[in-house]
């Protein structure tokens, strides 16, 4: 049973920083991609950042490029999302995802096999 558990969310003022963590367990083989998504109330879930775990290449949504950094600690089965210069529009529930369903899919699409429960990020102005 694959489990993804997110942590690190909270409330912060605009311009501040947070670091999210996603711990993966119950996996018997390597993932291909892991990613962070977010969903604000009334909005669709959107891809924020993804990492190709075998090689550590990364991809970001335009809205967070230069402010957010995705990274991994393979020994700890953990993926991080460092979020700097946060804006009120970054307020959302943030979800971790693992295993892009097909290797030719967009890594920032929602086509992942496994999802965490989410952690709330609130940025006040």
PDB file of C-alpha atoms in Angstrom:
ATOM      1  CA  UNK A   1       0.000   0.000   0.000  1.00  0.00           C
ATOM      2  CA  UNK A   2       1.643   3.207  -1.196  1.00  0.00           C
ATOM      3  CA  UNK A   3       1.239   6.141   1.161  1.00  0.00           C
ATOM      4  CA  UNK A   4       2.191   9.758   0.652  1.00  0.00           C
ATOM      5  CA  UNK A   5       2.146  12.006   3.702  1.00  0.00           C
ATOM      6  CA  UNK A   6       2.579  15.759   3.354  1.00  0.00           C
ATOM      7  CA  UNK A   7       3.671  18.171   6.058  1.00  0.00           C
ATOM      8  CA  UNK A   8       4.943  21.716   6.430  1.00  0.00           C
ATOM      9  CA  UNK A   9       1.903  23.749   5.520  1.00  0.00           C
ATOM     10  CA  UNK A  10       0.787  26.733   7.556  1.00  0.00           C
ATOM     11  CA  UNK A  11       0.002  30.419   7.544  1.00  0.00           C
ATOM     12  CA  UNK A  12       2.529  33.017   6.479  1.00  0.00           C
ATOM     13  CA  UNK A  13       2.575  36.630   5.391  1.00  0.00           C
ATOM     14  CA  UNK A  14       3.230  37.631   1.822  1.00  0.00           C
ATOM     15  CA  UNK A  15       6.925  37.509   1.039  1.00  0.00           C
ATOM     16  CA  UNK A  16       7.533  34.709   3.495  1.00  0.00           C
ATOM     17  CA  UNK A  17       8.681  31.132   2.968  1.00  0.00           C
ATOM     18  CA  UNK A  18       7.527  27.619   3.733  1.00  0.00           C
ATOM     19  CA  UNK A  19       8.978  24.209   3.033  1.00  0.00           C
ATOM     20  CA  UNK A  20       6.654  21.312   2.355  1.00  0.00           C
ATOM     21  CA  UNK A  21       7.721  17.680   2.695  1.00  0.00           C
ATOM     22  CA  UNK A  22       6.195  14.523   1.256  1.00  0.00           C
ATOM     23  CA  UNK A  23       7.254  11.160   2.655  1.00  0.00           C
ATOM     24  CA  UNK A  24       6.533   8.109   0.495  1.00  0.00           C
ATOM     25  CA  UNK A  25       6.180   4.623   1.924  1.00  0.00           C
ATOM     26  CA  UNK A  26       4.991   1.180   0.889  1.00  0.00           C
ATOM     27  CA  UNK A  27       6.700   1.282  -2.491  1.00  0.00           C
ATOM     28  CA  UNK A  28       8.420  -1.755  -3.938  1.00  0.00           C
ATOM     29  CA  UNK A  29       9.976  -0.085  -6.979  1.00  0.00           C
ATOM     30  CA  UNK A  30      11.228   3.336  -7.994  1.00  0.00           C
ATOM     31  CA  UNK A  31       8.851   6.094  -8.917  1.00  0.00           C
ATOM     32  CA  UNK A  32       9.217   7.858 -12.232  1.00  0.00           C
ATOM     33  CA  UNK A  33       7.982  11.317 -11.311  1.00  0.00           C
ATOM     34  CA  UNK A  34       6.877  12.906  -8.077  1.00  0.00           C
ATOM     35  CA  UNK A  35       5.101  16.213  -8.078  1.00  0.00           C
ATOM     36  CA  UNK A  36       3.367  18.902  -6.091  1.00  0.00           C
ATOM     37  CA  UNK A  37      -0.064  20.169  -6.984  1.00  0.00           C
ATOM     38  CA  UNK A  38      -2.325  22.765  -5.440  1.00  0.00           C
ATOM     39  CA  UNK A  39      -6.017  23.428  -5.399  1.00  0.00           C
ATOM     40  CA  UNK A  40      -7.744  26.577  -4.237  1.00  0.00           C
ATOM     41  CA  UNK A  41     -11.474  26.577  -3.376  1.00  0.00           C
ATOM     42  CA  UNK A  42     -13.554  26.544  -6.538  1.00  0.00           C
ATOM     43  CA  UNK A  43     -10.510  26.007  -8.736  1.00  0.00           C
ATOM     44  CA  UNK A  44      -9.128  23.019 -10.576  1.00  0.00           C
ATOM     45  CA  UNK A  45      -6.107  21.196  -9.230  1.00  0.00           C
ATOM     46  CA  UNK A  46      -2.984  22.523 -10.919  1.00  0.00           C
ATOM     47  CA  UNK A  47       0.530  21.189 -11.198  1.00  0.00           C
ATOM     48  CA  UNK A  48       3.137  23.315  -9.442  1.00  0.00           C
ATOM     49  CA  UNK A  49       6.396  21.380  -9.756  1.00  0.00           C
ATOM     50  CA  UNK A  50       7.575  17.898 -10.698  1.00  0.00           C
ATOM     51  CA  UNK A  51      10.813  15.992 -10.356  1.00  0.00           C
ATOM     52  CA  UNK A  52      12.006  13.030 -12.399  1.00  0.00           C
ATOM     53  CA  UNK A  53      13.238  10.945  -9.507  1.00  0.00           C
ATOM     54  CA  UNK A  54      15.828   8.773 -11.304  1.00  0.00           C
ATOM     55  CA  UNK A  55      17.672  11.816 -12.663  1.00  0.00           C
ATOM     56  CA  UNK A  56      16.422  14.767 -10.579  1.00  0.00           C
ATOM     57  CA  UNK A  57      15.414  16.881 -13.541  1.00  0.00           C
ATOM     58  CA  UNK A  58      12.668  19.328 -12.627  1.00  0.00           C
ATOM     59  CA  UNK A  59       9.811  21.228 -14.215  1.00  0.00           C
ATOM     60  CA  UNK A  60       7.801  24.152 -12.845  1.00  0.00           C
ATOM     61  CA  UNK A  61       4.599  25.964 -13.579  1.00  0.00           C
ATOM     62  CA  UNK A  62       5.176  29.478 -14.903  1.00  0.00           C
ATOM     63  CA  UNK A  63       3.405  30.943 -11.877  1.00  0.00           C
ATOM     64  CA  UNK A  64       6.038  29.610  -9.450  1.00  0.00           C
ATOM     65  CA  UNK A  65       9.176  29.544 -11.615  1.00  0.00           C
ATOM     66  CA  UNK A  66      12.021  31.234  -9.759  1.00  0.00           C
ATOM     67  CA  UNK A  67      10.181  31.193  -6.404  1.00  0.00           C
ATOM     68  CA  UNK A  68       9.607  27.490  -5.711  1.00  0.00           C
ATOM     69  CA  UNK A  69      12.154  24.664  -5.728  1.00  0.00           C
ATOM     70  CA  UNK A  70      11.368  20.945  -5.760  1.00  0.00           C
ATOM     71  CA  UNK A  71      14.020  18.539  -4.495  1.00  0.00           C
ATOM     72  CA  UNK A  72      14.349  15.018  -3.201  1.00  0.00           C
ATOM     73  CA  UNK A  73      16.164  13.025  -0.549  1.00  0.00           C
ATOM     74  CA  UNK A  74      16.221   9.499  -1.935  1.00  0.00           C
ATOM     75  CA  UNK A  75      17.520   7.961   1.291  1.00  0.00           C
ATOM     76  CA  UNK A  76      14.543   9.391   3.161  1.00  0.00           C
ATOM     77  CA  UNK A  77      11.986   8.710   0.390  1.00  0.00           C
ATOM     78  CA  UNK A  78      11.076  12.365   0.697  1.00  0.00           C
ATOM     79  CA  UNK A  79      10.314  15.115  -1.797  1.00  0.00           C
ATOM     80  CA  UNK A  80      10.396  18.757  -0.727  1.00  0.00           C
ATOM     81  CA  UNK A  81       8.887  21.951  -2.044  1.00  0.00           C
ATOM     82  CA  UNK A  82      10.715  25.076  -0.917  1.00  0.00           C
ATOM     83  CA  UNK A  83       8.408  28.034  -1.426  1.00  0.00           C
ATOM     84  CA  UNK A  84       9.887  31.526  -1.268  1.00  0.00           C
ATOM     85  CA  UNK A  85       8.449  34.980  -1.863  1.00  0.00           C
ATOM     86  CA  UNK A  86       4.973  33.646  -1.238  1.00  0.00           C
ATOM     87  CA  UNK A  87       1.993  35.573  -2.557  1.00  0.00           C
ATOM     88  CA  UNK A  88      -1.674  35.550  -1.470  1.00  0.00           C
ATOM     89  CA  UNK A  89      -2.506  33.785  -4.749  1.00  0.00           C
ATOM     90  CA  UNK A  90      -0.365  30.842  -3.604  1.00  0.00           C
ATOM     91  CA  UNK A  91      -3.004  30.091  -0.960  1.00  0.00           C
ATOM     92  CA  UNK A  92      -4.314  26.569  -1.580  1.00  0.00           C
ATOM     93  CA  UNK A  93      -4.296  22.986  -0.410  1.00  0.00           C
ATOM     94  CA  UNK A  94      -1.033  21.463  -1.602  1.00  0.00           C
ATOM     95  CA  UNK A  95      -0.906  17.808  -2.602  1.00  0.00           C
ATOM     96  CA  UNK A  96       1.942  15.421  -3.252  1.00  0.00           C
ATOM     97  CA  UNK A  97       1.639  12.914  -6.095  1.00  0.00           C
ATOM     98  CA  UNK A  98       3.744   9.970  -7.257  1.00  0.00           C
ATOM     99  CA  UNK A  99       4.040   7.934 -10.429  1.00  0.00           C
ATOM    100  CA  UNK A 100       2.961   9.601 -13.631  1.00  0.00           C
ATOM    101  CA  UNK A 101       0.572   7.083 -15.218  1.00  0.00           C
ATOM    102  CA  UNK A 102       2.349   7.166 -18.580  1.00  0.00           C
ATOM    103  CA  UNK A 103       5.838   8.397 -19.293  1.00  0.00           C
ATOM    104  CA  UNK A 104       4.647  10.508 -22.235  1.00  0.00           C
ATOM    105  CA  UNK A 105       2.147  12.448 -20.131  1.00  0.00           C
ATOM    106  CA  UNK A 106       2.823  16.010 -19.016  1.00  0.00           C
ATOM    107  CA  UNK A 107       4.457  15.777 -15.556  1.00  0.00           C
ATOM    108  CA  UNK A 108       2.323  18.723 -14.413  1.00  0.00           C
ATOM    109  CA  UNK A 109      -0.922  17.052 -15.417  1.00  0.00           C
ATOM    110  CA  UNK A 110      -3.068  15.290 -12.813  1.00  0.00           C
ATOM    111  CA  UNK A 111      -2.416  11.848 -14.308  1.00  0.00           C
ATOM    112  CA  UNK A 112      -0.669  10.395 -11.276  1.00  0.00           C
ATOM    113  CA  UNK A 113      -1.357   7.059  -9.625  1.00  0.00           C
ATOM    114  CA  UNK A 114      -0.883   8.043  -5.991  1.00  0.00           C
ATOM    115  CA  UNK A 115      -1.898  11.101  -4.001  1.00  0.00           C
ATOM    116  CA  UNK A 116      -1.445  12.393  -0.488  1.00  0.00           C
ATOM    117  CA  UNK A 117      -4.141  13.974   1.670  1.00  0.00           C
ATOM    118  CA  UNK A 118      -2.844  17.508   1.323  1.00  0.00           C
ATOM    119  CA  UNK A 119      -1.471  20.270   3.513  1.00  0.00           C
ATOM    120  CA  UNK A 120      -2.945  23.766   3.670  1.00  0.00           C
ATOM    121  CA  UNK A 121      -0.909  26.830   2.789  1.00  0.00           C
ATOM    122  CA  UNK A 122      -2.385  30.241   3.562  1.00  0.00           C
ATOM    123  CA  UNK A 123      -0.622  33.459   2.569  1.00  0.00           C
ATOM    124  CA  UNK A 124      -1.968  36.726   3.931  1.00  0.00           C
ATOM    125  CA  UNK A 125      -1.341  40.141   2.442  1.00  0.00           C
TER     126      UNK A 125
END
